[in-house]
mmCIF file of N, CA, C and O in Angstrom:
data_model
loop_
_atom_site.group_PDB
_atom_site.id
_atom_site.type_symbol
_atom_site.label_atom_id
_atom_site.label_comp_id
_atom_site.label_asym_id
_atom_site.label_seq_id
_atom_site.Cartn_x
_atom_site.Cartn_y
_atom_site.Cartn_z
ATOM 1 N N MET A 29 60.090 -11.363 32.832
ATOM 2 C CA MET A 29 58.846 -12.083 32.914
ATOM 3 C C MET A 29 57.768 -11.275 33.631
ATOM 4 O O MET A 29 56.613 -11.384 33.242
ATOM 5 N N PRO A 30 58.093 -10.502 34.689
ATOM 6 C CA PRO A 30 57.048 -9.730 35.369
ATOM 7 C C PRO A 30 56.385 -8.716 34.448
ATOM 8 O O PRO A 30 55.188 -8.443 34.583
ATOM 9 N N GLY A 31 57.128 -8.161 33.516
ATOM 10 C CA GLY A 31 56.535 -7.213 32.573
ATOM 11 C C GLY A 31 55.510 -7.894 31.672
ATOM 12 O O GLY A 31 54.478 -7.330 31.330
ATOM 13 N N LEU A 32 55.799 -9.147 31.310
ATOM 14 C CA LEU A 32 54.889 -9.916 30.463
ATOM 15 C C LEU A 32 53.604 -10.230 31.224
ATOM 16 O O LEU A 32 52.505 -10.106 30.685
ATOM 17 N N LEU A 33 53.713 -10.612 32.486
ATOM 18 C CA LEU A 33 52.534 -10.908 33.306
ATOM 19 C C LEU A 33 51.686 -9.653 33.512
ATOM 20 O O LEU A 33 50.451 -9.717 33.494
ATOM 21 N N ARG A 34 52.371 -8.551 33.726
ATOM 22 C CA ARG A 34 51.637 -7.305 33.904
ATOM 23 C C ARG A 34 50.855 -6.957 32.643
ATOM 24 O O ARG A 34 49.693 -6.528 32.700
ATOM 25 N N GLY A 35 51.442 -7.158 31.467
ATOM 26 C CA GLY A 35 50.775 -6.882 30.193
ATOM 27 C C GLY A 35 49.584 -7.806 29.972
ATOM 28 O O GLY A 35 48.510 -7.387 29.514
ATOM 29 N N VAL A 36 49.762 -9.091 30.305
ATOM 30 C CA VAL A 36 48.673 -10.059 30.164
ATOM 31 C C VAL A 36 47.546 -9.709 31.128
ATOM 32 O O VAL A 36 46.363 -9.753 30.774
ATOM 33 N N ALA A 37 47.871 -9.352 32.343
ATOM 34 C CA ALA A 37 46.863 -9.003 33.341
ATOM 35 C C ALA A 37 46.105 -7.754 32.912
ATOM 36 O O ALA A 37 44.865 -7.679 33.041
ATOM 37 N N ARG A 38 46.819 -6.788 32.420
ATOM 38 C CA ARG A 38 46.177 -5.561 31.965
ATOM 39 C C ARG A 38 45.214 -5.867 30.804
ATOM 40 O O ARG A 38 44.091 -5.366 30.768
ATOM 41 N N THR A 39 45.639 -6.693 29.863
ATOM 42 C CA THR A 39 44.790 -7.074 28.732
ATOM 43 C C THR A 39 43.553 -7.810 29.219
ATOM 44 O O THR A 39 42.441 -7.570 28.725
ATOM 45 N N ALA A 40 43.703 -8.689 30.189
ATOM 46 C CA ALA A 40 42.561 -9.432 30.727
ATOM 47 C C ALA A 40 41.567 -8.499 31.398
ATOM 48 O O ALA A 40 40.345 -8.645 31.241
ATOM 49 N N VAL A 41 42.048 -7.531 32.138
ATOM 50 C CA VAL A 41 41.171 -6.572 32.813
ATOM 51 C C VAL A 41 40.428 -5.732 31.784
ATOM 52 O O VAL A 41 39.215 -5.511 31.886
ATOM 53 N N ILE A 42 41.134 -5.278 30.770
ATOM 54 C CA ILE A 42 40.504 -4.449 29.739
ATOM 55 C C ILE A 42 39.466 -5.262 28.977
ATOM 56 O O ILE A 42 38.348 -4.801 28.727
ATOM 57 N N ALA A 43 39.800 -6.505 28.620
ATOM 58 C CA ALA A 43 38.867 -7.356 27.884
ATOM 59 C C ALA A 43 37.643 -7.674 28.738
ATOM 60 O O ALA A 43 36.499 -7.669 28.251
ATOM 61 N N GLY A 44 37.838 -7.953 29.999
ATOM 62 C CA GLY A 44 36.712 -8.241 30.903
ATOM 63 C C GLY A 44 35.805 -7.036 31.061
ATOM 64 O O GLY A 44 34.572 -7.162 31.070
ATOM 65 N N THR A 45 36.394 -5.864 31.194
ATOM 66 C CA THR A 45 35.603 -4.643 31.324
ATOM 67 C C THR A 45 34.814 -4.383 30.051
ATOM 68 O O THR A 45 33.619 -4.044 30.096
ATOM 69 N N ALA A 46 35.449 -4.564 28.919
ATOM 70 C CA ALA A 46 34.761 -4.347 27.640
ATOM 71 C C ALA A 46 33.606 -5.316 27.474
ATOM 72 O O ALA A 46 32.510 -4.938 27.020
ATOM 73 N N THR A 47 33.822 -6.561 27.852
ATOM 74 C CA THR A 47 32.760 -7.563 27.752
ATOM 75 C C THR A 47 31.597 -7.203 28.678
ATOM 76 O O THR A 47 30.423 -7.287 28.294
ATOM 77 N N SER A 48 31.908 -6.783 29.865
ATOM 78 C CA SER A 48 30.876 -6.413 30.833
ATOM 79 C C SER A 48 30.053 -5.229 30.334
ATOM 80 O O SER A 48 28.813 -5.233 30.394
ATOM 81 N N VAL A 49 30.722 -4.226 29.834
ATOM 82 C CA VAL A 49 30.036 -3.039 29.316
ATOM 83 C C VAL A 49 29.188 -3.414 28.102
ATOM 84 O O VAL A 49 28.029 -2.994 27.975
ATOM 85 N N SER A 50 29.737 -4.213 27.221
ATOM 86 C CA SER A 50 29.011 -4.625 26.024
ATOM 87 C C SER A 50 27.747 -5.408 26.392
ATOM 88 O O SER A 50 26.672 -5.177 25.823
ATOM 89 N N ASN A 51 27.846 -6.322 27.341
ATOM 90 C CA ASN A 51 26.678 -7.097 27.768
ATOM 91 C C ASN A 51 25.613 -6.203 28.409
ATOM 92 O O ASN A 51 24.420 -6.373 28.179
ATOM 93 N N ARG A 52 26.050 -5.247 29.223
ATOM 94 C CA ARG A 52 25.105 -4.343 29.873
ATOM 95 C C ARG A 52 24.362 -3.502 28.840
ATOM 96 O O ARG A 52 23.152 -3.315 28.920
ATOM 97 N N VAL A 53 25.088 -3.008 27.836
ATOM 98 C CA VAL A 53 24.468 -2.211 26.774
ATOM 99 C C VAL A 53 23.479 -3.064 25.989
ATOM 100 O O VAL A 53 22.358 -2.634 25.682
ATOM 101 N N SER A 54 23.849 -4.288 25.687
ATOM 102 C CA SER A 54 22.957 -5.183 24.939
ATOM 103 C C SER A 54 21.674 -5.458 25.720
ATOM 104 O O SER A 54 20.572 -5.436 25.153
ATOM 105 N N ARG A 55 21.793 -5.721 27.023
ATOM 106 C CA ARG A 55 20.598 -5.974 27.844
ATOM 107 C C ARG A 55 19.715 -4.728 27.915
ATOM 108 O O ARG A 55 18.491 -4.810 27.828
ATOM 109 N N ARG A 56 20.323 -3.556 28.057
ATOM 110 C CA ARG A 56 19.555 -2.320 28.131
ATOM 111 C C ARG A 56 18.815 -2.066 26.818
ATOM 112 O O ARG A 56 17.641 -1.687 26.815
ATOM 113 N N GLN A 57 19.493 -2.276 25.687
ATOM 114 C CA GLN A 57 18.843 -2.075 24.393
ATOM 115 C C GLN A 57 17.708 -3.085 24.183
ATOM 116 O O GLN A 57 16.641 -2.721 23.685
ATOM 117 N N ALA A 58 17.931 -4.332 24.553
ATOM 118 C CA ALA A 58 16.886 -5.351 24.394
ATOM 119 C C ALA A 58 15.659 -4.996 25.233
ATOM 120 O O ALA A 58 14.518 -5.129 24.777
ATOM 121 N N GLY A 59 15.879 -4.514 26.451
ATOM 122 C CA GLY A 59 14.757 -4.095 27.296
ATOM 123 C C GLY A 59 14.018 -2.900 26.707
ATOM 124 O O GLY A 59 12.788 -2.850 26.714
ATOM 125 N N ARG A 60 14.756 -1.945 26.178
ATOM 126 C CA ARG A 60 14.145 -0.767 25.562
ATOM 127 C C ARG A 60 13.325 -1.162 24.336
ATOM 128 O O ARG A 60 12.207 -0.697 24.149
ATOM 129 N N TRP A 61 13.861 -2.040 23.504
ATOM 130 C CA TRP A 61 13.137 -2.483 22.307
ATOM 131 C C TRP A 61 11.887 -3.275 22.689
ATOM 132 O O TRP A 61 10.852 -3.150 22.039
ATOM 133 N N ALA A 62 11.979 -4.077 23.726
ATOM 134 C CA ALA A 62 10.808 -4.847 24.171
ATOM 135 C C ALA A 62 9.702 -3.903 24.649
ATOM 136 O O ALA A 62 8.523 -4.112 24.360
ATOM 137 N N ARG A 63 10.080 -2.855 25.390
ATOM 138 C CA ARG A 63 9.076 -1.879 25.843
ATOM 139 C C ARG A 63 8.449 -1.151 24.660
ATOM 140 O O ARG A 63 7.243 -0.924 24.633
ATOM 141 N N GLN A 64 9.278 -0.771 23.683
ATOM 142 C CA GLN A 64 8.745 -0.078 22.512
ATOM 143 C C GLN A 64 7.786 -0.980 21.733
ATOM 144 O O GLN A 64 6.735 -0.532 21.279
ATOM 145 N N ASP A 65 8.148 -2.245 21.581
ATOM 146 C CA ASP A 65 7.268 -3.180 20.878
ATOM 147 C C ASP A 65 5.942 -3.341 21.617
ATOM 148 O O ASP A 65 4.882 -3.387 21.006
ATOM 149 N N ALA A 66 6.005 -3.415 22.943
ATOM 150 C CA ALA A 66 4.780 -3.566 23.738
ATOM 151 C C ALA A 66 3.904 -2.322 23.610
ATOM 152 O O ALA A 66 2.680 -2.424 23.482
ATOM 153 N N GLU A 67 4.522 -1.137 23.626
ATOM 154 C CA GLU A 67 3.755 0.099 23.493
ATOM 155 C C GLU A 67 3.108 0.192 22.111
ATOM 156 O O GLU A 67 1.959 0.611 21.981
ATOM 157 N N GLN A 68 3.831 -0.191 21.085
ATOM 158 C CA GLN A 68 3.276 -0.152 19.735
ATOM 159 C C GLN A 68 2.140 -1.158 19.582
ATOM 160 O O GLN A 68 1.152 -0.884 18.914
ATOM 161 N N ALA A 69 2.284 -2.315 20.199
ATOM 162 C CA ALA A 69 1.231 -3.329 20.106
ATOM 163 C C ALA A 69 -0.039 -2.840 20.801
ATOM 164 O O ALA A 69 -1.148 -3.103 20.339
ATOM 165 N N GLN A 70 0.109 -2.108 21.901
ATOM 166 C CA GLN A 70 -1.052 -1.582 22.604
ATOM 167 C C GLN A 70 -1.677 -0.424 21.840
ATOM 168 O O GLN A 70 -2.882 -0.240 21.875
ATOM 169 N N ALA A 71 -0.860 0.352 21.149
ATOM 170 C CA ALA A 71 -1.366 1.535 20.449
ATOM 171 C C ALA A 71 -2.116 1.174 19.173
ATOM 172 O O ALA A 71 -3.029 1.883 18.771
ATOM 173 N N GLN A 72 -1.742 0.074 18.532
ATOM 174 C CA GLN A 72 -2.375 -0.302 17.276
ATOM 175 C C GLN A 72 -3.644 -1.098 17.555
ATOM 176 O O GLN A 72 -3.627 -2.058 18.316
ATOM 177 N N PRO A 73 -4.766 -0.702 16.932
ATOM 178 C CA PRO A 73 -5.988 -1.475 17.120
ATOM 179 C C PRO A 73 -5.883 -2.807 16.379
ATOM 180 O O PRO A 73 -5.162 -2.938 15.395
ATOM 181 N N ALA A 74 -6.601 -3.771 16.878
ATOM 182 C CA ALA A 74 -6.596 -5.094 16.241
ATOM 183 C C ALA A 74 -7.268 -4.978 14.871
ATOM 184 O O ALA A 74 -8.242 -4.250 14.703
ATOM 185 N N PRO A 75 -6.737 -5.665 13.868
ATOM 186 C CA PRO A 75 -7.360 -5.600 12.550
ATOM 187 C C PRO A 75 -8.758 -6.203 12.593
ATOM 188 O O PRO A 75 -9.013 -7.170 13.302
ATOM 189 N N ALA A 76 -9.651 -5.582 11.843
ATOM 190 C CA ALA A 76 -11.033 -6.052 11.821
ATOM 191 C C ALA A 76 -11.106 -7.379 11.085
ATOM 192 O O ALA A 76 -10.497 -7.563 10.036
ATOM 193 N N ALA A 77 -11.858 -8.287 11.655
ATOM 194 C CA ALA A 77 -12.026 -9.598 11.034
ATOM 195 C C ALA A 77 -13.030 -9.475 9.891
ATOM 196 O O ALA A 77 -13.997 -8.722 9.977
ATOM 197 N N PRO A 78 -12.789 -10.192 8.805
ATOM 198 C CA PRO A 78 -13.754 -10.155 7.712
ATOM 199 C C PRO A 78 -15.067 -10.781 8.158
ATOM 200 O O PRO A 78 -15.078 -11.644 9.032
ATOM 201 N N PRO A 79 -16.170 -10.322 7.591
ATOM 202 C CA PRO A 79 -17.446 -10.878 8.017
ATOM 203 C C PRO A 79 -17.505 -12.366 7.692
ATOM 204 O O PRO A 79 -17.057 -12.799 6.625
ATOM 205 N N PRO A 80 -18.005 -13.156 8.614
ATOM 206 C CA PRO A 80 -18.043 -14.594 8.381
ATOM 207 C C PRO A 80 -19.057 -14.947 7.300
ATOM 208 O O PRO A 80 -20.125 -14.358 7.210
ATOM 209 N N THR A 81 -18.680 -15.872 6.467
ATOM 210 C CA THR A 81 -19.610 -16.370 5.460
ATOM 211 C C THR A 81 -20.023 -17.755 5.899
ATOM 212 O O THR A 81 -19.195 -18.618 6.153
ATOM 213 N N SER A 82 -21.297 -17.931 6.017
ATOM 214 C CA SER A 82 -21.775 -19.218 6.478
ATOM 215 C C SER A 82 -22.269 -20.036 5.299
ATOM 216 O O SER A 82 -22.635 -19.523 4.247
ATOM 217 N N VAL A 83 -22.294 -21.308 5.505
ATOM 218 C CA VAL A 83 -22.750 -22.222 4.462
ATOM 219 C C VAL A 83 -24.234 -21.997 4.206
ATOM 220 O O VAL A 83 -24.696 -22.056 3.065
ATOM 221 N N ALA A 84 -24.981 -21.680 5.271
ATOM 222 C CA ALA A 84 -26.421 -21.447 5.113
ATOM 223 C C ALA A 84 -26.686 -20.235 4.216
ATOM 224 O O ALA A 84 -27.588 -20.257 3.384
ATOM 225 N N ALA A 85 -25.896 -19.167 4.377
ATOM 226 C CA ALA A 85 -26.085 -17.976 3.553
ATOM 227 C C ALA A 85 -25.758 -18.276 2.089
ATOM 228 O O ALA A 85 -26.448 -17.799 1.183
ATOM 229 N N GLU A 86 -24.721 -19.064 1.861
ATOM 230 C CA GLU A 86 -24.367 -19.425 0.489
ATOM 231 C C GLU A 86 -25.448 -20.314 -0.135
ATOM 232 O O GLU A 86 -25.779 -20.165 -1.311
ATOM 233 N N ASP A 87 -25.996 -21.231 0.658
ATOM 234 C CA ASP A 87 -27.070 -22.096 0.160
ATOM 235 C C ASP A 87 -28.312 -21.279 -0.178
ATOM 236 O O ASP A 87 -28.974 -21.524 -1.188
ATOM 237 N N GLU A 88 -28.613 -20.300 0.686
ATOM 238 C CA GLU A 88 -29.779 -19.453 0.450
ATOM 239 C C GLU A 88 -29.597 -18.647 -0.838
ATOM 240 O O GLU A 88 -30.526 -18.514 -1.637
ATOM 241 N N MET A 89 -28.378 -18.126 -1.053
ATOM 242 C CA MET A 89 -28.105 -17.342 -2.254
ATOM 243 C C MET A 89 -28.226 -18.217 -3.502
ATOM 244 O O MET A 89 -28.825 -17.804 -4.497
ATOM 245 N N SER A 90 -27.655 -19.424 -3.465
ATOM 246 C CA SER A 90 -27.741 -20.301 -4.641
ATOM 247 C C SER A 90 -29.191 -20.735 -4.883
ATOM 248 O O SER A 90 -29.604 -20.911 -6.037
ATOM 249 N N ASN A 91 -29.979 -20.882 -3.811
ATOM 250 C CA ASN A 91 -31.397 -21.223 -3.950
ATOM 251 C C ASN A 91 -32.151 -20.074 -4.629
ATOM 252 O O ASN A 91 -32.980 -20.310 -5.520
ATOM 253 N N LYS A 92 -31.855 -18.850 -4.243
ATOM 254 C CA LYS A 92 -32.501 -17.693 -4.860
ATOM 255 C C LYS A 92 -32.139 -17.582 -6.342
ATOM 256 O O LYS A 92 -32.984 -17.281 -7.176
ATOM 257 N N ILE A 93 -30.875 -17.840 -6.646
ATOM 258 C CA ILE A 93 -30.437 -17.774 -8.046
ATOM 259 C C ILE A 93 -31.166 -18.824 -8.879
ATOM 260 O O ILE A 93 -31.613 -18.546 -9.996
ATOM 261 N N ALA A 94 -31.297 -20.026 -8.329
ATOM 262 C CA ALA A 94 -32.003 -21.088 -9.056
ATOM 263 C C ALA A 94 -33.469 -20.711 -9.267
ATOM 264 O O ALA A 94 -34.029 -20.939 -10.359
ATOM 265 N N GLN A 95 -34.104 -20.111 -8.253
ATOM 266 C CA GLN A 95 -35.501 -19.689 -8.396
ATOM 267 C C GLN A 95 -35.643 -18.610 -9.466
ATOM 268 O O GLN A 95 -36.597 -18.624 -10.260
ATOM 269 N N LEU A 96 -34.700 -17.669 -9.484
ATOM 270 C CA LEU A 96 -34.758 -16.600 -10.484
ATOM 271 C C LEU A 96 -34.547 -17.151 -11.895
ATOM 272 O O LEU A 96 -35.188 -16.688 -12.850
ATOM 273 N N LYS A 97 -33.669 -18.134 -12.036
ATOM 274 C CA LYS A 97 -33.468 -18.752 -13.353
ATOM 275 C C LYS A 97 -34.748 -19.458 -13.813
ATOM 276 O O LYS A 97 -35.153 -19.340 -14.977
ATOM 277 N N ASP A 98 -35.375 -20.188 -12.892
ATOM 278 C CA ASP A 98 -36.639 -20.865 -13.237
ATOM 279 C C ASP A 98 -37.706 -19.846 -13.609
ATOM 280 O O ASP A 98 -38.474 -20.047 -14.558
ATOM 281 N N LEU A 99 -37.750 -18.755 -12.869
ATOM 282 C CA LEU A 99 -38.717 -17.700 -13.137
ATOM 283 C C LEU A 99 -38.472 -17.093 -14.522
ATOM 284 O O LEU A 99 -39.415 -16.844 -15.279
ATOM 285 N N GLY A 100 -37.201 -16.864 -14.852
ATOM 286 C CA GLY A 100 -36.855 -16.336 -16.170
ATOM 287 C C GLY A 100 -37.243 -17.298 -17.279
ATOM 288 O O GLY A 100 -37.707 -16.872 -18.350
ATOM 289 N N ASP A 101 -37.049 -18.595 -17.043
ATOM 290 C CA ASP A 101 -37.450 -19.593 -18.036
ATOM 291 C C ASP A 101 -38.963 -19.574 -18.259
ATOM 292 O O ASP A 101 -39.438 -19.655 -19.402
ATOM 293 N N LEU A 102 -39.723 -19.462 -17.160
ATOM 294 C CA LEU A 102 -41.183 -19.419 -17.286
ATOM 295 C C LEU A 102 -41.628 -18.187 -18.061
ATOM 296 O O LEU A 102 -42.557 -18.249 -18.862
ATOM 297 N N LYS A 103 -40.949 -17.064 -17.827
ATOM 298 C CA LYS A 103 -41.296 -15.837 -18.549
ATOM 299 C C LYS A 103 -40.961 -15.974 -20.035
ATOM 300 O O LYS A 103 -41.749 -15.571 -20.904
ATOM 301 N N SER A 104 -39.789 -16.558 -20.334
ATOM 302 C CA SER A 104 -39.399 -16.694 -21.739
ATOM 303 C C SER A 104 -40.291 -17.697 -22.477
ATOM 304 O O SER A 104 -40.469 -17.583 -23.688
ATOM 305 N N GLN A 105 -40.894 -18.642 -21.757
ATOM 306 C CA GLN A 105 -41.821 -19.599 -22.374
ATOM 307 C C GLN A 105 -43.218 -19.016 -22.555
ATOM 308 O O GLN A 105 -44.067 -19.625 -23.187
ATOM 309 N N GLY A 106 -43.436 -17.851 -21.955
ATOM 310 C CA GLY A 106 -44.724 -17.196 -22.087
ATOM 311 C C GLY A 106 -45.718 -17.598 -21.014
ATOM 312 O O GLY A 106 -46.888 -17.218 -21.073
ATOM 313 N N VAL A 107 -45.288 -18.344 -20.028
ATOM 314 C CA VAL A 107 -46.184 -18.771 -18.950
ATOM 315 C C VAL A 107 -46.500 -17.593 -18.033
ATOM 316 O O VAL A 107 -47.619 -17.465 -17.542
ATOM 317 N N LEU A 108 -45.511 -16.727 -17.807
ATOM 318 C CA LEU A 108 -45.706 -15.565 -16.932
ATOM 319 C C LEU A 108 -45.689 -14.286 -17.755
ATOM 320 O O LEU A 108 -44.923 -14.153 -18.710
ATOM 321 N N SER A 109 -46.531 -13.342 -17.338
ATOM 322 C CA SER A 109 -46.487 -12.023 -17.961
ATOM 323 C C SER A 109 -45.390 -11.198 -17.286
ATOM 324 O O SER A 109 -44.818 -11.616 -16.272
ATOM 325 N N GLU A 110 -45.117 -10.017 -17.841
ATOM 326 C CA GLU A 110 -44.072 -9.151 -17.276
ATOM 327 C C GLU A 110 -44.409 -8.752 -15.848
ATOM 328 O O GLU A 110 -43.543 -8.764 -14.967
ATOM 329 N N SER A 111 -45.655 -8.404 -15.581
ATOM 330 C CA SER A 111 -46.046 -7.975 -14.226
ATOM 331 C C SER A 111 -45.959 -9.144 -13.246
ATOM 332 O O SER A 111 -45.530 -8.967 -12.100
ATOM 333 N N GLU A 112 -46.341 -10.347 -13.682
ATOM 334 C CA GLU A 112 -46.232 -11.516 -12.794
ATOM 335 C C GLU A 112 -44.760 -11.829 -12.514
ATOM 336 O O GLU A 112 -44.390 -12.174 -11.386
ATOM 337 N N PHE A 113 -43.949 -11.707 -13.545
ATOM 338 C CA PHE A 113 -42.509 -11.944 -13.387
ATOM 339 C C PHE A 113 -41.902 -10.981 -12.373
ATOM 340 O O PHE A 113 -41.167 -11.385 -11.470
ATOM 341 N N GLN A 114 -42.236 -9.681 -12.496
ATOM 342 C CA GLN A 114 -41.690 -8.670 -11.584
ATOM 343 C C GLN A 114 -42.158 -8.909 -10.149
ATOM 344 O O GLN A 114 -41.382 -8.758 -9.202
ATOM 345 N N ALA A 115 -43.431 -9.308 -9.985
ATOM 346 C CA ALA A 115 -43.977 -9.556 -8.644
ATOM 347 C C ALA A 115 -43.265 -10.745 -8.000
ATOM 348 O O ALA A 115 -42.880 -10.694 -6.814
ATOM 349 N N GLN A 116 -43.061 -11.823 -8.754
ATOM 350 C CA GLN A 116 -42.407 -13.008 -8.205
ATOM 351 C C GLN A 116 -40.923 -12.737 -7.919
ATOM 352 O O GLN A 116 -40.377 -13.229 -6.932
ATOM 353 N N LYS A 117 -40.294 -11.970 -8.780
ATOM 354 C CA LYS A 117 -38.887 -11.612 -8.572
ATOM 355 C C LYS A 117 -38.733 -10.795 -7.290
ATOM 356 O O LYS A 117 -37.828 -11.042 -6.491
ATOM 357 N N ALA A 118 -39.636 -9.844 -7.073
ATOM 358 C CA ALA A 118 -39.597 -9.038 -5.854
ATOM 359 C C ALA A 118 -39.807 -9.916 -4.621
ATOM 360 O O ALA A 118 -39.174 -9.713 -3.575
ATOM 361 N N ARG A 119 -40.704 -10.912 -4.735
ATOM 362 C CA ARG A 119 -40.960 -11.805 -3.596
ATOM 363 C C ARG A 119 -39.710 -12.641 -3.284
ATOM 364 O O ARG A 119 -39.323 -12.772 -2.133
ATOM 365 N N ILE A 120 -39.039 -13.150 -4.288
ATOM 366 C CA ILE A 120 -37.848 -13.960 -4.089
ATOM 367 C C ILE A 120 -36.705 -13.135 -3.488
ATOM 368 O O ILE A 120 -36.036 -13.579 -2.559
ATOM 369 N N LEU A 121 -36.524 -11.941 -3.986
ATOM 370 C CA LEU A 121 -35.443 -11.084 -3.500
ATOM 371 C C LEU A 121 -35.787 -10.372 -2.203
ATOM 372 O O LEU A 121 -34.917 -9.747 -1.595
ATOM 373 N N GLY A 122 -37.038 -10.459 -1.793
ATOM 374 C CA GLY A 122 -37.444 -9.813 -0.541
ATOM 375 C C GLY A 122 -37.553 -8.310 -0.652
ATOM 376 O O GLY A 122 -37.316 -7.594 0.306
ATOM 377 N N LEU A 123 -37.920 -7.827 -1.818
ATOM 378 C CA LEU A 123 -38.058 -6.370 -2.028
ATOM 379 C C LEU A 123 -39.452 -5.900 -1.770
ATOM 380 O O LEU A 123 -40.411 -6.493 -1.754
#
């Protein structure tokens, strides 16, 4: 029986040591990976945000389009000459 106890005790010591070493290695690797992730996050610039589109800008654009369509209709009806059409178009577009 003493030989059996000695074998069990030896196995327990070896298993405990292996578990301890394995846990220490895992903690060390996790710490190393966390540092690497933090360094990479600091090294990479933040992605540029897309320019904001406002409702006012969209309304202004649709208003300009409607004015240009009306202007084109007036020209096609013969109310405006080519030079008047170009002058009004430049005024609407801010050219």
